[in-house]
Short mmCIF file of N, CA and C in Angstrom, two decimals:
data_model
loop_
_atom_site.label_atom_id
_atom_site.label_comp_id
_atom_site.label_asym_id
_atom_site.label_seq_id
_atom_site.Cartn_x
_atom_site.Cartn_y
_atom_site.Cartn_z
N UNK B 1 16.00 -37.68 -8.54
CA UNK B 1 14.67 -37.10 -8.36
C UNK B 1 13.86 -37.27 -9.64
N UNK B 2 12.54 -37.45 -9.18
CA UNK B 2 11.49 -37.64 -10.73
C UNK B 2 11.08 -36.64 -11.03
N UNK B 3 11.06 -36.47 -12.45
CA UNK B 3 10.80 -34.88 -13.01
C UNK B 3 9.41 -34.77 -13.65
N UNK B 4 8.90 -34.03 -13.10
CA UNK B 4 7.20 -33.85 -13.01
C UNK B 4 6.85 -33.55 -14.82
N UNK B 5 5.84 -34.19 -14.55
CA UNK B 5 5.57 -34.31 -17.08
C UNK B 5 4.45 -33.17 -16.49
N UNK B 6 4.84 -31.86 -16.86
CA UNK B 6 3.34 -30.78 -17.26
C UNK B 6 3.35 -30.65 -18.58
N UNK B 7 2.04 -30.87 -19.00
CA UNK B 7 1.45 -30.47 -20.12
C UNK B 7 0.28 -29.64 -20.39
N UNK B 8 -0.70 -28.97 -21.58
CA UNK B 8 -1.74 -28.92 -21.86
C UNK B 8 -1.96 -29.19 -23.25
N UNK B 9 -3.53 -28.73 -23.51
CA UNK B 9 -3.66 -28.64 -24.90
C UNK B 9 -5.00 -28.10 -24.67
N UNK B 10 -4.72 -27.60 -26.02
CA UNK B 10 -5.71 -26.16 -26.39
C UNK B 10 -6.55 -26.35 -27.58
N UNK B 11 -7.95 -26.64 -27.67
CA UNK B 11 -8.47 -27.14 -28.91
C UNK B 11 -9.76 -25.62 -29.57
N UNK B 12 -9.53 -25.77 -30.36
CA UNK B 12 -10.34 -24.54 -30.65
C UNK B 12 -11.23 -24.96 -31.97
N UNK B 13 -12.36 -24.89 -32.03
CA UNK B 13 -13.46 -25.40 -33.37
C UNK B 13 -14.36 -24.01 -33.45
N UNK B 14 -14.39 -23.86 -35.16
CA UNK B 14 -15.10 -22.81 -35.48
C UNK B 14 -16.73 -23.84 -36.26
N UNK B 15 -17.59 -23.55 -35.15
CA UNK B 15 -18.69 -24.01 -35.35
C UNK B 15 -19.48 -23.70 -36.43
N UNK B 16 -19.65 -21.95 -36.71
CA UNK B 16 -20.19 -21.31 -37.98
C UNK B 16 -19.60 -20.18 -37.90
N UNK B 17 -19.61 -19.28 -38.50
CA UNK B 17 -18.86 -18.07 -38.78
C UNK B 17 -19.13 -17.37 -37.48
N UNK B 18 -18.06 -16.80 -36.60
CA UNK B 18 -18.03 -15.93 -35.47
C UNK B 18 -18.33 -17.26 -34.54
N UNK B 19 -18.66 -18.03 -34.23
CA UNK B 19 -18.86 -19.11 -33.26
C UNK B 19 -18.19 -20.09 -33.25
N UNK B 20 -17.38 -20.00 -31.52
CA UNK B 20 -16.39 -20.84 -31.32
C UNK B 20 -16.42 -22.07 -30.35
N UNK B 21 -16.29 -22.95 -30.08
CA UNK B 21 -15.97 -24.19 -28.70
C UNK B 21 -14.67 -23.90 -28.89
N UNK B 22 -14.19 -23.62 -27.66
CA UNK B 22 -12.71 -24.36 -27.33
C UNK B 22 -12.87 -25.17 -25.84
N UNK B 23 -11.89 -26.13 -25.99
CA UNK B 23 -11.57 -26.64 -24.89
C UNK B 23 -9.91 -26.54 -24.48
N UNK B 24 -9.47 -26.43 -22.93
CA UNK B 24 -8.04 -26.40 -22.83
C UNK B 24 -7.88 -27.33 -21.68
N UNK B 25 -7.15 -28.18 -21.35
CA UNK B 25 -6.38 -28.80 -20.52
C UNK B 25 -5.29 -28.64 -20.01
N UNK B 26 -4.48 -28.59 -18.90
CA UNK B 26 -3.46 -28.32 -18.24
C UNK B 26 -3.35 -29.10 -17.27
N UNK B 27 -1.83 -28.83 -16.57
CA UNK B 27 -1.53 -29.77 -15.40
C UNK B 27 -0.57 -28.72 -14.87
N UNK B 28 -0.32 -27.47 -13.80
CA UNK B 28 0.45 -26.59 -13.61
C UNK B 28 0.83 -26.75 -12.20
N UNK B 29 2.22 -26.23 -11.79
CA UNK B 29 2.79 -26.42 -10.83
C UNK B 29 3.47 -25.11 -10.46
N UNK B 30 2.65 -24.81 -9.07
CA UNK B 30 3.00 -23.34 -8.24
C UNK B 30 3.99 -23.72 -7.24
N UNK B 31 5.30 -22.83 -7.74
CA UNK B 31 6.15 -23.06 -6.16
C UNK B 31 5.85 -22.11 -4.73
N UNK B 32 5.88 -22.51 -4.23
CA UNK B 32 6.34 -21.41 -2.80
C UNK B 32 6.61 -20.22 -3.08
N UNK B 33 6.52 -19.41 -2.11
CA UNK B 33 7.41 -17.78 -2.91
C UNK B 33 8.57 -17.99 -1.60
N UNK B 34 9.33 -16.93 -1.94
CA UNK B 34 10.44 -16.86 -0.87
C UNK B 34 9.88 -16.68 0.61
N UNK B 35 8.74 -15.78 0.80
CA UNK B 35 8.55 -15.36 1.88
C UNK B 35 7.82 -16.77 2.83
N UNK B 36 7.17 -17.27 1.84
CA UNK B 36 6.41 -18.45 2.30
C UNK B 36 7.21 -19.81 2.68
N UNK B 37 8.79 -19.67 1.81
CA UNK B 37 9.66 -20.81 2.67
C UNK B 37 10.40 -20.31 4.05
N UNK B 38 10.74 -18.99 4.05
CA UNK B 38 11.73 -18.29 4.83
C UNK B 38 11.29 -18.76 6.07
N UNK B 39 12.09 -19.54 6.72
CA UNK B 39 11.36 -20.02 7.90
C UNK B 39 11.92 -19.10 9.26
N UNK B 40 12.39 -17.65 8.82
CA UNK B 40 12.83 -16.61 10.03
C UNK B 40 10.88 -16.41 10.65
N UNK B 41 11.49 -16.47 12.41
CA UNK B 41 9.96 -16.05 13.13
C UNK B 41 10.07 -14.71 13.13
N UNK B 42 8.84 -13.86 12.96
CA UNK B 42 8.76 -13.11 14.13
C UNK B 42 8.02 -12.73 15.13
N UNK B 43 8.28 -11.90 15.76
CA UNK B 43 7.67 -11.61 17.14
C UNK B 43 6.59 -10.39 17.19
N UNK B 44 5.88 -10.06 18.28
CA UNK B 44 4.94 -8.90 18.59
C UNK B 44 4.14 -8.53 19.30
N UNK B 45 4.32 -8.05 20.35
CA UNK B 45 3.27 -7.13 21.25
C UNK B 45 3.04 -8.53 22.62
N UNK B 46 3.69 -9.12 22.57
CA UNK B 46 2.99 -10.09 23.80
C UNK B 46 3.47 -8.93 25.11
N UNK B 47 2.74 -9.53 26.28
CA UNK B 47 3.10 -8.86 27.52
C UNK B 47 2.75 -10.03 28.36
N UNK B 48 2.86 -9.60 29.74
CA UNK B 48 2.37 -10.23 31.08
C UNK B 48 0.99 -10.81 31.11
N UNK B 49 0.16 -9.58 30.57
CA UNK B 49 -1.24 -10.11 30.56
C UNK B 49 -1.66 -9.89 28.73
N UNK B 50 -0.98 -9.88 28.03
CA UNK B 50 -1.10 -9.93 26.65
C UNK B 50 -0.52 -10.66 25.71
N UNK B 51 -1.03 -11.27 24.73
CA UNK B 51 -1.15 -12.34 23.86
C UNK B 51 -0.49 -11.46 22.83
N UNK B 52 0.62 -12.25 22.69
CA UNK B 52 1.38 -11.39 21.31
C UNK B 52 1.13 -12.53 19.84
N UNK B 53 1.49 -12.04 18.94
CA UNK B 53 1.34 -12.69 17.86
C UNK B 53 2.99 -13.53 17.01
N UNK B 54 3.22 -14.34 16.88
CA UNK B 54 4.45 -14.67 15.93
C UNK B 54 4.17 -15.77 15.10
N UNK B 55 5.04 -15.38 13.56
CA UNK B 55 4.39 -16.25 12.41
C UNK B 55 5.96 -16.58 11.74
N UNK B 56 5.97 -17.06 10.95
CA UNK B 56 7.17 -17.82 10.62
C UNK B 56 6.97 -18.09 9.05
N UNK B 57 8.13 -18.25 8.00
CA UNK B 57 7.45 -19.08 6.81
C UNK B 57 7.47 -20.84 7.21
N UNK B 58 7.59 -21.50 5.93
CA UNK B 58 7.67 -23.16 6.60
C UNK B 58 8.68 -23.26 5.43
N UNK B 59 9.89 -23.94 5.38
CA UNK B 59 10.95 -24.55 4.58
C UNK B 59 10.07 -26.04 4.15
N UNK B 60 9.50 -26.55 4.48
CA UNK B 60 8.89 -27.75 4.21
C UNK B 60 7.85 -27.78 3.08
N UNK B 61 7.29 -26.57 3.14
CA UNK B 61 6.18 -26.64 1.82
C UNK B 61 6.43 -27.37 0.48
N UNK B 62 5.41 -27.98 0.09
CA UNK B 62 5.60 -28.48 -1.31
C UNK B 62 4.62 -27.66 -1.98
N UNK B 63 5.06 -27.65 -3.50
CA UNK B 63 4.51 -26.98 -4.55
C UNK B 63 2.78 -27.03 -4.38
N UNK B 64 2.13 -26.03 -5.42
CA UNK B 64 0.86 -26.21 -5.19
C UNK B 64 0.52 -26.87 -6.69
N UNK B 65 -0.16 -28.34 -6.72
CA UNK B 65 -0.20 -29.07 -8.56
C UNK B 65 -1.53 -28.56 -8.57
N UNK B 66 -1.92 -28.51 -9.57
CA UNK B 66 -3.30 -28.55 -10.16
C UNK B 66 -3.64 -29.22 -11.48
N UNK B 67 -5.10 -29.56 -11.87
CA UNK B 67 -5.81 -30.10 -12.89
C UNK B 67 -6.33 -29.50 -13.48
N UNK B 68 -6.46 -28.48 -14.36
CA UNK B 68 -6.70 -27.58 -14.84
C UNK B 68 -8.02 -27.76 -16.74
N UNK B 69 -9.15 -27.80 -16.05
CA UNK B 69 -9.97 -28.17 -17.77
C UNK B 69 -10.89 -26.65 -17.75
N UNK B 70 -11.05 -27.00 -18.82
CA UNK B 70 -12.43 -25.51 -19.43
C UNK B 70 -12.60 -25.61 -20.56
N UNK B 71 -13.91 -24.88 -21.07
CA UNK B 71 -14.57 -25.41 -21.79
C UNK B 71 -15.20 -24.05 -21.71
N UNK B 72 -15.61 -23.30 -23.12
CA UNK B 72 -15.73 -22.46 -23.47
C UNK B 72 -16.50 -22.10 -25.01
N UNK B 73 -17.97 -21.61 -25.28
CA UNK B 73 -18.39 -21.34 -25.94
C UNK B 73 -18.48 -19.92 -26.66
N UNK B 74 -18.08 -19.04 -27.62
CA UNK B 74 -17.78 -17.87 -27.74
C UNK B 74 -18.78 -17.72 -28.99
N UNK B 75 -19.53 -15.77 -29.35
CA UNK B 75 -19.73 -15.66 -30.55
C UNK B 75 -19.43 -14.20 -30.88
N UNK B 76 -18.98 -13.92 -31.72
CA UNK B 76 -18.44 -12.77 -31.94
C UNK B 76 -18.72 -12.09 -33.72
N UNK B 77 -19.42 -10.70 -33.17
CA UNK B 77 -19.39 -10.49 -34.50
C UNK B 77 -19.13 -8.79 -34.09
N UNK B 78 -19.39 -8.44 -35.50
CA UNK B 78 -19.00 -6.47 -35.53
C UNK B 78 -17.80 -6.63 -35.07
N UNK B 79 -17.26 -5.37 -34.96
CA UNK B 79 -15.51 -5.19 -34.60
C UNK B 79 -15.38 -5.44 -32.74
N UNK B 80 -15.08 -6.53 -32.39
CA UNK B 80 -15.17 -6.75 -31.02
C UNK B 80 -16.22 -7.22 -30.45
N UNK B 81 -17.26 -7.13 -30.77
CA UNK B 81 -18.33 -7.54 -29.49
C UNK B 81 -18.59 -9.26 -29.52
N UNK B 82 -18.86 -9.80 -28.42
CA UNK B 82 -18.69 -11.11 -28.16
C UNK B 82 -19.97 -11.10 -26.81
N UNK B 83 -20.50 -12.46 -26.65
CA UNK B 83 -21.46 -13.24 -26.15
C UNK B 83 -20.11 -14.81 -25.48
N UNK B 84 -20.25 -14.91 -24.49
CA UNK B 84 -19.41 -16.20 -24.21
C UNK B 84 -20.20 -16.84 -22.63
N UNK B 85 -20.02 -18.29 -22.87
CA UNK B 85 -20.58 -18.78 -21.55
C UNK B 85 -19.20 -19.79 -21.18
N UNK B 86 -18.67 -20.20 -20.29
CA UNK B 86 -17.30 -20.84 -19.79
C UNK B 86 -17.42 -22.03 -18.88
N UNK B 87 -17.37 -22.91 -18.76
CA UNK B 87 -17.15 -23.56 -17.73
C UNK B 87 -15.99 -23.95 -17.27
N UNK B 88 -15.77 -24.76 -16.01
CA UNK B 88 -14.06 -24.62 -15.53
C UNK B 88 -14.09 -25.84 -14.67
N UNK B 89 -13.18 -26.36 -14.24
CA UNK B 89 -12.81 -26.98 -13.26
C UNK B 89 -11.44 -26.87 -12.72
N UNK B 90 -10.76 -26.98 -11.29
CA UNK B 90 -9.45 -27.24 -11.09
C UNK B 90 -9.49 -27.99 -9.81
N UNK B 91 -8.74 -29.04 -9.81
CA UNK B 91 -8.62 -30.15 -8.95
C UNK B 91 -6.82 -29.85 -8.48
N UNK B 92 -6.88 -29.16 -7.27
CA UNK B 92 -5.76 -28.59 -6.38
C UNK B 92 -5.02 -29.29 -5.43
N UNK B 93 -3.87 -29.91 -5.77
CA UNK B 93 -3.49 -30.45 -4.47
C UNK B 93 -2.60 -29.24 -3.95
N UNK B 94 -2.29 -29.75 -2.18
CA UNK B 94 -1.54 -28.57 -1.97
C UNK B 94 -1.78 -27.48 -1.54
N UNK B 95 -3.02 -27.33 -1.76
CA UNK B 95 -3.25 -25.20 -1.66
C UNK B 95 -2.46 -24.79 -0.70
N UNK B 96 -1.85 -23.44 -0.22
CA UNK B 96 -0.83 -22.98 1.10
C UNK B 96 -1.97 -21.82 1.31
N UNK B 97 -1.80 -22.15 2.54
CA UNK B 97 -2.72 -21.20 3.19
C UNK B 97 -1.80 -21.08 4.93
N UNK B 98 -2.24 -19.53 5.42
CA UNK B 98 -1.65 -19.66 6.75
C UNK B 98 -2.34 -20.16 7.72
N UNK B 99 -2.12 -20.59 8.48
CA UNK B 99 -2.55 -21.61 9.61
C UNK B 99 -1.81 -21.36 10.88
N UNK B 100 -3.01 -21.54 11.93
CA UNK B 100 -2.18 -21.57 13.05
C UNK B 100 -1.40 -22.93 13.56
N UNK B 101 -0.52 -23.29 13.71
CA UNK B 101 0.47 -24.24 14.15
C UNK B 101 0.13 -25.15 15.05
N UNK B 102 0.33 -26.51 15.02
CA UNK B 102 -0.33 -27.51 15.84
C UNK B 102 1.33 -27.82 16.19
N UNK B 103 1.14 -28.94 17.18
CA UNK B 103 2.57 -29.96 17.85
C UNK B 103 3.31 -30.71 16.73
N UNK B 104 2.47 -30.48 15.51
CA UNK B 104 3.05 -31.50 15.04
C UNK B 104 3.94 -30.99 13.50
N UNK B 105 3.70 -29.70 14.00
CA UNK B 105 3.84 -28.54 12.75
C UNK B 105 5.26 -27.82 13.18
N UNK B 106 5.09 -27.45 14.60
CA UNK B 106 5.82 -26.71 15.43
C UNK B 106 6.01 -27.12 16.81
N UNK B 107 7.14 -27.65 17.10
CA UNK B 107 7.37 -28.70 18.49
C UNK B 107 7.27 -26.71 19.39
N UNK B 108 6.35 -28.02 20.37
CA UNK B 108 6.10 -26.87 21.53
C UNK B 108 4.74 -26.32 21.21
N UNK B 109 4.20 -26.65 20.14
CA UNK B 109 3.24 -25.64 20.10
C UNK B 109 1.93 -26.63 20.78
N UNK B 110 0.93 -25.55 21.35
CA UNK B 110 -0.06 -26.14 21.75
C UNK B 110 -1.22 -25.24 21.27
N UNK B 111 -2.70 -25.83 20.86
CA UNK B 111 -3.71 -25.05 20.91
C UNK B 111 -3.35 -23.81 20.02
N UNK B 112 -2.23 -23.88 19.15
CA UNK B 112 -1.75 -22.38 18.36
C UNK B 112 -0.93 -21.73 18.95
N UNK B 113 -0.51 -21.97 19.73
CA UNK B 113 0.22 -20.79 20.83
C UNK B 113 1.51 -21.64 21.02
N UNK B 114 2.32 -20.58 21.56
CA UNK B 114 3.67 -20.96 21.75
C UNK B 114 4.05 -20.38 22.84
N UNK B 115 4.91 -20.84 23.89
CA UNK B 115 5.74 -20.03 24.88
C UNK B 115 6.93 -19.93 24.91
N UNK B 116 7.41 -18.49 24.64
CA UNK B 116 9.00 -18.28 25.07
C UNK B 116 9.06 -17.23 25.82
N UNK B 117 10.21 -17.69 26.61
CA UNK B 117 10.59 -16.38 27.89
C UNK B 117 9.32 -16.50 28.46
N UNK B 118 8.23 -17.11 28.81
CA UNK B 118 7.17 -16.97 29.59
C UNK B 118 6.37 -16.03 29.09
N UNK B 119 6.49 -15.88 28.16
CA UNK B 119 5.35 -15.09 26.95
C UNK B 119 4.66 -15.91 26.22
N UNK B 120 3.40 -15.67 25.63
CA UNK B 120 2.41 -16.88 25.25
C UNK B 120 2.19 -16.00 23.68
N UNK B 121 2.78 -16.29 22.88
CA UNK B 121 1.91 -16.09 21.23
C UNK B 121 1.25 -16.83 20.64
N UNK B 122 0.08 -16.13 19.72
CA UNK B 122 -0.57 -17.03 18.77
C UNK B 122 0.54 -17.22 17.63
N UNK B 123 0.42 -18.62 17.14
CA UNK B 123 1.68 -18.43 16.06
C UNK B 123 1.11 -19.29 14.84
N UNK B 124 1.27 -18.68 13.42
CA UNK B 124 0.77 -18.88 12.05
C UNK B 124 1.81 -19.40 11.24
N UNK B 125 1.82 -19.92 10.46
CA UNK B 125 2.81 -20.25 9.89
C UNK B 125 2.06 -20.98 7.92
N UNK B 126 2.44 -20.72 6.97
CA UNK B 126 1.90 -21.65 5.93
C UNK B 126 1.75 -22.97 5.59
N UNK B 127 1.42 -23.65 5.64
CA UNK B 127 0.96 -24.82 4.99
C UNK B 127 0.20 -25.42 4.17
N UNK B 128 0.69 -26.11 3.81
CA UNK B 128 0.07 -27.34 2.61
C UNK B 128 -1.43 -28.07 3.10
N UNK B 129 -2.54 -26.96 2.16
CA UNK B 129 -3.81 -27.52 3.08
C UNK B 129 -4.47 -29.06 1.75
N UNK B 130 -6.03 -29.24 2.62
CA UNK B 130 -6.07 -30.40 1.59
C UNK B 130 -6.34 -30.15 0.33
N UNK B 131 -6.51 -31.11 -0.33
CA UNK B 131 -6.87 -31.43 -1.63
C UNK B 131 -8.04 -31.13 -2.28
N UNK B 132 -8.41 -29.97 -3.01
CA UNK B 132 -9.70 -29.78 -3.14
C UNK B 132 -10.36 -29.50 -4.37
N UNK B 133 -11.52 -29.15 -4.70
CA UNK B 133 -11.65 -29.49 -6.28
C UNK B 133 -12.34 -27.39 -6.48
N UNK B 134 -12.41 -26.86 -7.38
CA UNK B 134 -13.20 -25.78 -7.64
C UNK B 134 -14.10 -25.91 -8.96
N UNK B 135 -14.45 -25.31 -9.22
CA UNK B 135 -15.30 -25.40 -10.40
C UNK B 135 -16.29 -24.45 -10.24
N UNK B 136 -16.91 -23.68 -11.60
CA UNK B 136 -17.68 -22.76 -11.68
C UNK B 136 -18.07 -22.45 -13.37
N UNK B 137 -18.67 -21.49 -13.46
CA UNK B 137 -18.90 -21.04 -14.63
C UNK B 137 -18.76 -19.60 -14.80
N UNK B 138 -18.89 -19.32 -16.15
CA UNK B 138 -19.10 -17.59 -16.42
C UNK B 138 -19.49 -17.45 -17.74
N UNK B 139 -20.23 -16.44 -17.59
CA UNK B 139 -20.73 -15.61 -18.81
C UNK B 139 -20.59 -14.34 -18.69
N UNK B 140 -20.79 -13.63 -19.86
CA UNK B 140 -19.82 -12.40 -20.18
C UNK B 140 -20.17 -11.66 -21.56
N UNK B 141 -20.35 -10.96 -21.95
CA UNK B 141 -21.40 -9.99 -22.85
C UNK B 141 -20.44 -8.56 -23.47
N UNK B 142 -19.60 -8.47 -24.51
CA UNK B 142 -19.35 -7.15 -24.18
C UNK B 142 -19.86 -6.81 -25.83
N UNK B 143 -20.12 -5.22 -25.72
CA UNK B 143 -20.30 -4.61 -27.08
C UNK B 143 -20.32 -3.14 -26.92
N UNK B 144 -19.72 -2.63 -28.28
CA UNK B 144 -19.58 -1.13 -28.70
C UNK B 144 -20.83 -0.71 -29.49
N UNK B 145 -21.18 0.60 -29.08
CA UNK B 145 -22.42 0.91 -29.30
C UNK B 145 -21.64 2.00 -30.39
N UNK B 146 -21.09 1.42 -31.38
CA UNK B 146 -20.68 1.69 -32.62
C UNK B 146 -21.70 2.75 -33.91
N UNK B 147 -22.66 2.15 -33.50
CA UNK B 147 -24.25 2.97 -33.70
C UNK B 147 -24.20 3.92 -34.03
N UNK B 148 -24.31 4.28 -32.70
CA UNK B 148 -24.40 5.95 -32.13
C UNK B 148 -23.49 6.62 -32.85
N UNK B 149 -23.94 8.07 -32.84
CA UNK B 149 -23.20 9.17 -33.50
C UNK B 149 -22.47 9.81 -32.91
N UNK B 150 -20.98 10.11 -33.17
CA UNK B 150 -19.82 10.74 -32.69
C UNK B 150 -19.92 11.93 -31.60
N UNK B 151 -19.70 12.23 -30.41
CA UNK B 151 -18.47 11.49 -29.95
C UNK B 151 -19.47 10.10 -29.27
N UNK B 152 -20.39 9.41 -29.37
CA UNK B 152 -20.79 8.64 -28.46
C UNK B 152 -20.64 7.05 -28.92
N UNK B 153 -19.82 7.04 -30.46
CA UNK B 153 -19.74 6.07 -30.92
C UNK B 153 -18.78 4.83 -30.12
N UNK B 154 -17.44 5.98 -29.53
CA UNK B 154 -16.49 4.68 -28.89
C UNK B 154 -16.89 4.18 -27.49
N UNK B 155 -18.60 4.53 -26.96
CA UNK B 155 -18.70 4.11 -25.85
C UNK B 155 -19.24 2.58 -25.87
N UNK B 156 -19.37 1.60 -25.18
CA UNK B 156 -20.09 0.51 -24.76
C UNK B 156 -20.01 -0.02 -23.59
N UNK B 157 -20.03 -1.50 -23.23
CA UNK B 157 -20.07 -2.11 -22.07
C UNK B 157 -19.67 -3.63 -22.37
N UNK B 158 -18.70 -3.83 -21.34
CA UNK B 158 -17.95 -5.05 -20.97
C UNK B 158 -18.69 -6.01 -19.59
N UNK B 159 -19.72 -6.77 -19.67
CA UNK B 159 -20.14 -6.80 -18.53
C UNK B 159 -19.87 -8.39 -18.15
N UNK B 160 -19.44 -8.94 -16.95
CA UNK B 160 -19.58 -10.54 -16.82
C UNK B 160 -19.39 -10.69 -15.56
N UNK B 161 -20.26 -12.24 -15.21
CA UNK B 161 -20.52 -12.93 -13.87
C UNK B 161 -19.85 -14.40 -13.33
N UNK B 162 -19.56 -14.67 -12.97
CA UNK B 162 -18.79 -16.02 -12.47
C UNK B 162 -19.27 -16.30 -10.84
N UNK B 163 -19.79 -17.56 -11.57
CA UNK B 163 -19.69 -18.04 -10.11
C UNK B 163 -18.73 -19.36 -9.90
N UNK B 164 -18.60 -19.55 -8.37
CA UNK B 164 -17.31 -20.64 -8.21
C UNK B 164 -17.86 -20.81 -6.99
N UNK B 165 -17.79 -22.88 -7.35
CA UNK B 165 -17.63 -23.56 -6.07
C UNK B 165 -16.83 -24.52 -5.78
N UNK B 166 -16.80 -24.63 -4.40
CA UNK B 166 -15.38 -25.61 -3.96
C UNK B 166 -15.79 -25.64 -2.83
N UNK B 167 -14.75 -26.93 -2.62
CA UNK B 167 -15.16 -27.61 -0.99
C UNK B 167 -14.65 -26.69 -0.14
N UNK B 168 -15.24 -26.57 1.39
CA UNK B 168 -14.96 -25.58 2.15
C UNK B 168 -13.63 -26.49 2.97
N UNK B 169 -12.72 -25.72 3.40
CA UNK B 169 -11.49 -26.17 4.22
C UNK B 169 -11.45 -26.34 5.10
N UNK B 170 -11.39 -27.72 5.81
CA UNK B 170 -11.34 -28.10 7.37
C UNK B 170 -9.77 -28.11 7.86
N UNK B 171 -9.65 -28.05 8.82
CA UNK B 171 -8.44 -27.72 9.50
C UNK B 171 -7.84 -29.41 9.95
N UNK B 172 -6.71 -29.93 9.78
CA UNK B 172 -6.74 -31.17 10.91
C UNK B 172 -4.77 -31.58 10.18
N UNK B 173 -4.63 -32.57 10.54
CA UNK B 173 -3.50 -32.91 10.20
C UNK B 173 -3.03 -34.37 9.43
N UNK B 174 -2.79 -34.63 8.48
CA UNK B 174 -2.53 -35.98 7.95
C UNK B 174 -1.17 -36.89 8.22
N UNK B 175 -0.54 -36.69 9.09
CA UNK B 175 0.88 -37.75 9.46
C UNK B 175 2.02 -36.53 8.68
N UNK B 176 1.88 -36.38 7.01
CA UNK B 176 3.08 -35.76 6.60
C UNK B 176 2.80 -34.30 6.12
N UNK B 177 1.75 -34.07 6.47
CA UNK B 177 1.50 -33.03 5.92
C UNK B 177 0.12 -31.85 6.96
N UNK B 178 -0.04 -30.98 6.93
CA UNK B 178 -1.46 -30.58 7.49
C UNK B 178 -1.98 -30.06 6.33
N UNK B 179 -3.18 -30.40 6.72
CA UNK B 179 -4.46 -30.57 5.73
C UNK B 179 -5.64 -29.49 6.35
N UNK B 180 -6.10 -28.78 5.13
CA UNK B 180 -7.19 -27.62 5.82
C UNK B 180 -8.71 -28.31 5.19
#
């Protein structure tokens, strides 16, 4: 078996006093958890005229890789307080997400559903969705209002915003894998 090279690196430049760029790079690899390989089903609530539910883990999952960059401007002065703006990216293969089960996921299954004993469940199971990229930014502000006179000196505010975008997940199937 080939043994996966993860690395990063972490660069950090002091621009002028209290003002920082860093940049970091990575390449990280998420396994499965137990519950998410355990491929025991279970069962629930179906009837005659009712739709029961059963979900399963998947033994088949592969790890979740990622591409991992950011980029990060910081300034900091007085005891703690800081000004920072961030940018990010991560390029995901893999993501596991639960899904309802196609024929090709789960023999027998149709439309999500499964029949046993002449009972009809919706049935979920995890998988390996597609390949997708995220990226966003943030900024972030905190300071102690050190100022002020006792007891109001140890109060301040930690405040920050992030936003994040990424491709939205379509559902379908690729030959070895299903893809969201």
């Amino acid at each position: 078996a080939e043994r996966e090279r993860l690395g990063s690196v972490n660069l950090r430049a002091e621009l002028m006093e209290g003002l920082f760029l860093r940049f970091a790079a990575s390449k990280t690899v998420t396994r499965p958890t137990f519950g998410q390989l355990n491929p025991a089903q279970s069962f629930s609530g179906a009837g005659q005229t009712l739709l029961g539910t059963s979900n399963s883990g998947n033994p088949n999952l592969n790890p979740v890789r990622a591409v991992n960059l950011d980029l990060d401007g910081s300034y900091y002065w007085g005891d703690g307080n800081h000004v920072n703006v961030s940018l990010f990216q991560r390029d995901v293969k893999g993501y596991i997400q639960n899904s309802a089960c196609t024929a090709a996921t789960v023999p027998g299954c149709v439309n999500g559903q499964i029949t046993v004993n002449g009972l009809v469940y919706n049935y979920s199971l995890p998988l390996n969705l597609q390949d997708t990229t995220i990226s966003g930014f943030e900024v972030g502000y905190s300071q102690f209002l050190d100022f002020l006179p006792a007891p109001f000196n140890g109060f301040g505010w930690d405040v920050n915003a992030t936003y994040i975008d990424g491709v939205p997940v379509q559902a379908g199937y690729r030959g070895d894998a299903f893809v969201g």
